């Protein structure tokens, strides 16, 4: 299954006519701003970059929570991954913003199966940490 997902990513990346933006030099505040860009590709790359900032992603958890409702399914998918990373990094008792994100995940009824799988993974992290 993972091979199929990776193949899909490689196909999508290979089909792009221009290279992806490099957000590695941006601060978390700048990434937060990019997460509200009208271009879903920019939003996706901003979330992806934020997810890979060990221990820093919690700074944008409020914005990530809002992106669970994004119109673009790919943005919602990467957002569930990023929220899983946040939940792995943060220890209970959770700050208010993280508690709100957990509740948003619990309330999530996204029709996309990949988003729902990401939600289940994120909530499983919560369940494990609370035991």
Tab-separated table of C-alpha atoms in Angstrom:
chain	number	residue	atom	x	y	z
A	1	UNK	CA	0.000	0.000	0.000
A	2	UNK	CA	2.775	2.414	0.921
A	3	UNK	CA	4.482	1.681	-2.374
A	4	UNK	CA	1.317	2.712	-4.200
A	5	UNK	CA	1.131	5.932	-2.209
A	6	UNK	CA	4.785	6.713	-2.896
A	7	UNK	CA	4.324	5.951	-6.570
A	8	UNK	CA	1.357	8.340	-6.623
A	9	UNK	CA	3.460	11.070	-5.012
A	10	UNK	CA	6.265	10.535	-7.518
A	11	UNK	CA	3.806	10.707	-10.397
A	12	UNK	CA	2.272	13.919	-9.051
A	13	UNK	CA	5.653	15.509	-8.424
A	14	UNK	CA	6.899	14.421	-11.832
A	15	UNK	CA	3.860	15.964	-13.530
A	16	UNK	CA	4.451	19.405	-12.086
A	17	UNK	CA	5.787	21.863	-14.632
A	18	UNK	CA	7.737	23.879	-12.078
A	19	UNK	CA	9.732	22.814	-9.024
A	20	UNK	CA	7.992	22.941	-5.655
A	21	UNK	CA	8.548	26.081	-3.605
A	22	UNK	CA	11.358	26.023	-1.061
A	23	UNK	CA	9.908	27.044	2.292
A	24	UNK	CA	12.821	25.696	4.336
A	25	UNK	CA	14.088	29.185	5.176
A	26	UNK	CA	10.734	30.506	6.378
A	27	UNK	CA	9.867	31.053	10.027
A	28	UNK	CA	6.825	29.377	11.550
A	29	UNK	CA	4.978	32.713	11.392
A	30	UNK	CA	5.758	32.964	7.684
A	31	UNK	CA	4.588	29.384	7.169
A	32	UNK	CA	1.370	30.206	9.028
A	33	UNK	CA	0.789	33.042	6.555
A	34	UNK	CA	1.476	30.719	3.615
A	35	UNK	CA	-1.113	28.291	5.015
A	36	UNK	CA	-3.815	30.811	4.169
A	37	UNK	CA	-2.588	31.427	0.612
A	38	UNK	CA	-5.287	31.135	-2.086
A	39	UNK	CA	-3.161	28.561	-3.942
A	40	UNK	CA	-3.742	25.059	-2.495
A	41	UNK	CA	-0.242	24.031	-3.596
A	42	UNK	CA	1.267	26.776	-1.473
A	43	UNK	CA	-0.913	25.755	1.489
A	44	UNK	CA	0.114	22.106	1.031
A	45	UNK	CA	3.835	22.913	0.922
A	46	UNK	CA	3.563	25.209	3.956
A	47	UNK	CA	1.880	22.486	6.016
A	48	UNK	CA	4.376	19.891	4.781
A	49	UNK	CA	7.313	22.109	5.751
A	50	UNK	CA	5.810	22.914	9.160
A	51	UNK	CA	5.311	19.219	9.848
A	52	UNK	CA	9.028	18.631	9.453
A	53	UNK	CA	10.074	21.223	12.013
A	54	UNK	CA	10.631	19.031	15.051
A	55	UNK	CA	8.923	20.438	18.112
A	56	UNK	CA	7.879	23.650	16.366
A	57	UNK	CA	4.684	22.543	14.642
A	58	UNK	CA	2.658	23.146	17.807
A	59	UNK	CA	3.122	26.886	17.098
A	60	UNK	CA	0.730	26.589	14.147
A	61	UNK	CA	-1.729	24.061	15.596
A	62	UNK	CA	-4.618	26.557	15.495
A	63	UNK	CA	-4.058	27.149	11.779
A	64	UNK	CA	-3.727	23.410	11.154
A	65	UNK	CA	-7.010	22.796	12.943
A	66	UNK	CA	-8.733	25.242	10.595
A	67	UNK	CA	-7.147	23.508	7.592
A	68	UNK	CA	-9.024	20.307	8.450
A	69	UNK	CA	-11.899	22.088	6.672
A	70	UNK	CA	-9.847	23.176	3.645
A	71	UNK	CA	-11.583	22.868	0.273
A	72	UNK	CA	-8.603	20.951	-1.140
A	73	UNK	CA	-8.424	17.283	-0.177
A	74	UNK	CA	-4.623	17.154	-0.502
A	75	UNK	CA	-4.295	19.999	2.000
A	76	UNK	CA	-6.620	18.162	4.404
A	77	UNK	CA	-4.571	14.990	3.975
A	78	UNK	CA	-1.220	16.615	4.773
A	79	UNK	CA	-2.861	18.479	7.653
A	80	UNK	CA	-3.834	15.236	9.385
A	81	UNK	CA	-0.207	14.113	9.061
A	82	UNK	CA	1.011	17.378	10.564
A	83	UNK	CA	-1.442	17.123	13.444
A	84	UNK	CA	-0.216	13.585	14.133
A	85	UNK	CA	3.311	14.983	14.366
A	86	UNK	CA	2.143	17.671	16.782
A	87	UNK	CA	0.436	15.083	18.946
A	88	UNK	CA	3.583	12.946	18.980
A	89	UNK	CA	5.677	15.902	20.132
A	90	UNK	CA	3.372	17.335	22.805
A	91	UNK	CA	2.917	15.696	26.177
A	92	UNK	CA	-0.293	15.706	28.213
A	93	UNK	CA	-1.735	17.743	29.738
A	94	UNK	CA	-2.322	19.355	26.374
A	95	UNK	CA	-2.455	23.132	25.866
A	96	UNK	CA	-5.860	24.564	24.931
A	97	UNK	CA	-5.016	24.831	21.211
A	98	UNK	CA	-4.029	21.162	21.105
A	99	UNK	CA	-7.185	20.154	22.975
A	100	UNK	CA	-9.212	22.038	20.358
A	101	UNK	CA	-7.343	20.234	17.581
A	102	UNK	CA	-8.077	16.875	19.224
A	103	UNK	CA	-11.759	17.753	19.452
A	104	UNK	CA	-11.784	18.824	15.796
A	105	UNK	CA	-10.236	15.477	14.881
A	106	UNK	CA	-12.860	13.627	16.939
A	107	UNK	CA	-15.643	15.610	15.221
A	108	UNK	CA	-14.158	15.177	11.747
A	109	UNK	CA	-16.470	13.555	9.216
A	110	UNK	CA	-14.405	14.099	6.083
A	111	UNK	CA	-15.624	11.933	3.196
A	112	UNK	CA	-12.075	11.208	2.016
A	113	UNK	CA	-10.722	7.835	3.172
A	114	UNK	CA	-7.118	9.043	3.369
A	115	UNK	CA	-8.109	11.978	5.562
A	116	UNK	CA	-10.071	9.619	7.805
A	117	UNK	CA	-7.062	7.283	8.049
A	118	UNK	CA	-4.925	10.267	9.088
A	119	UNK	CA	-7.520	11.265	11.668
A	120	UNK	CA	-7.536	7.731	13.113
A	121	UNK	CA	-3.743	7.735	13.361
A	122	UNK	CA	-3.696	11.120	15.107
A	123	UNK	CA	-6.369	10.048	17.578
A	124	UNK	CA	-4.543	6.778	18.220
A	125	UNK	CA	-1.491	8.805	19.239
A	126	UNK	CA	-3.695	10.661	21.742
A	127	UNK	CA	-5.144	7.417	23.081
A	128	UNK	CA	-1.718	5.861	23.561
A	129	UNK	CA	-0.331	8.915	25.349
A	130	UNK	CA	-3.265	9.107	27.731
A	131	UNK	CA	-2.786	5.530	28.988
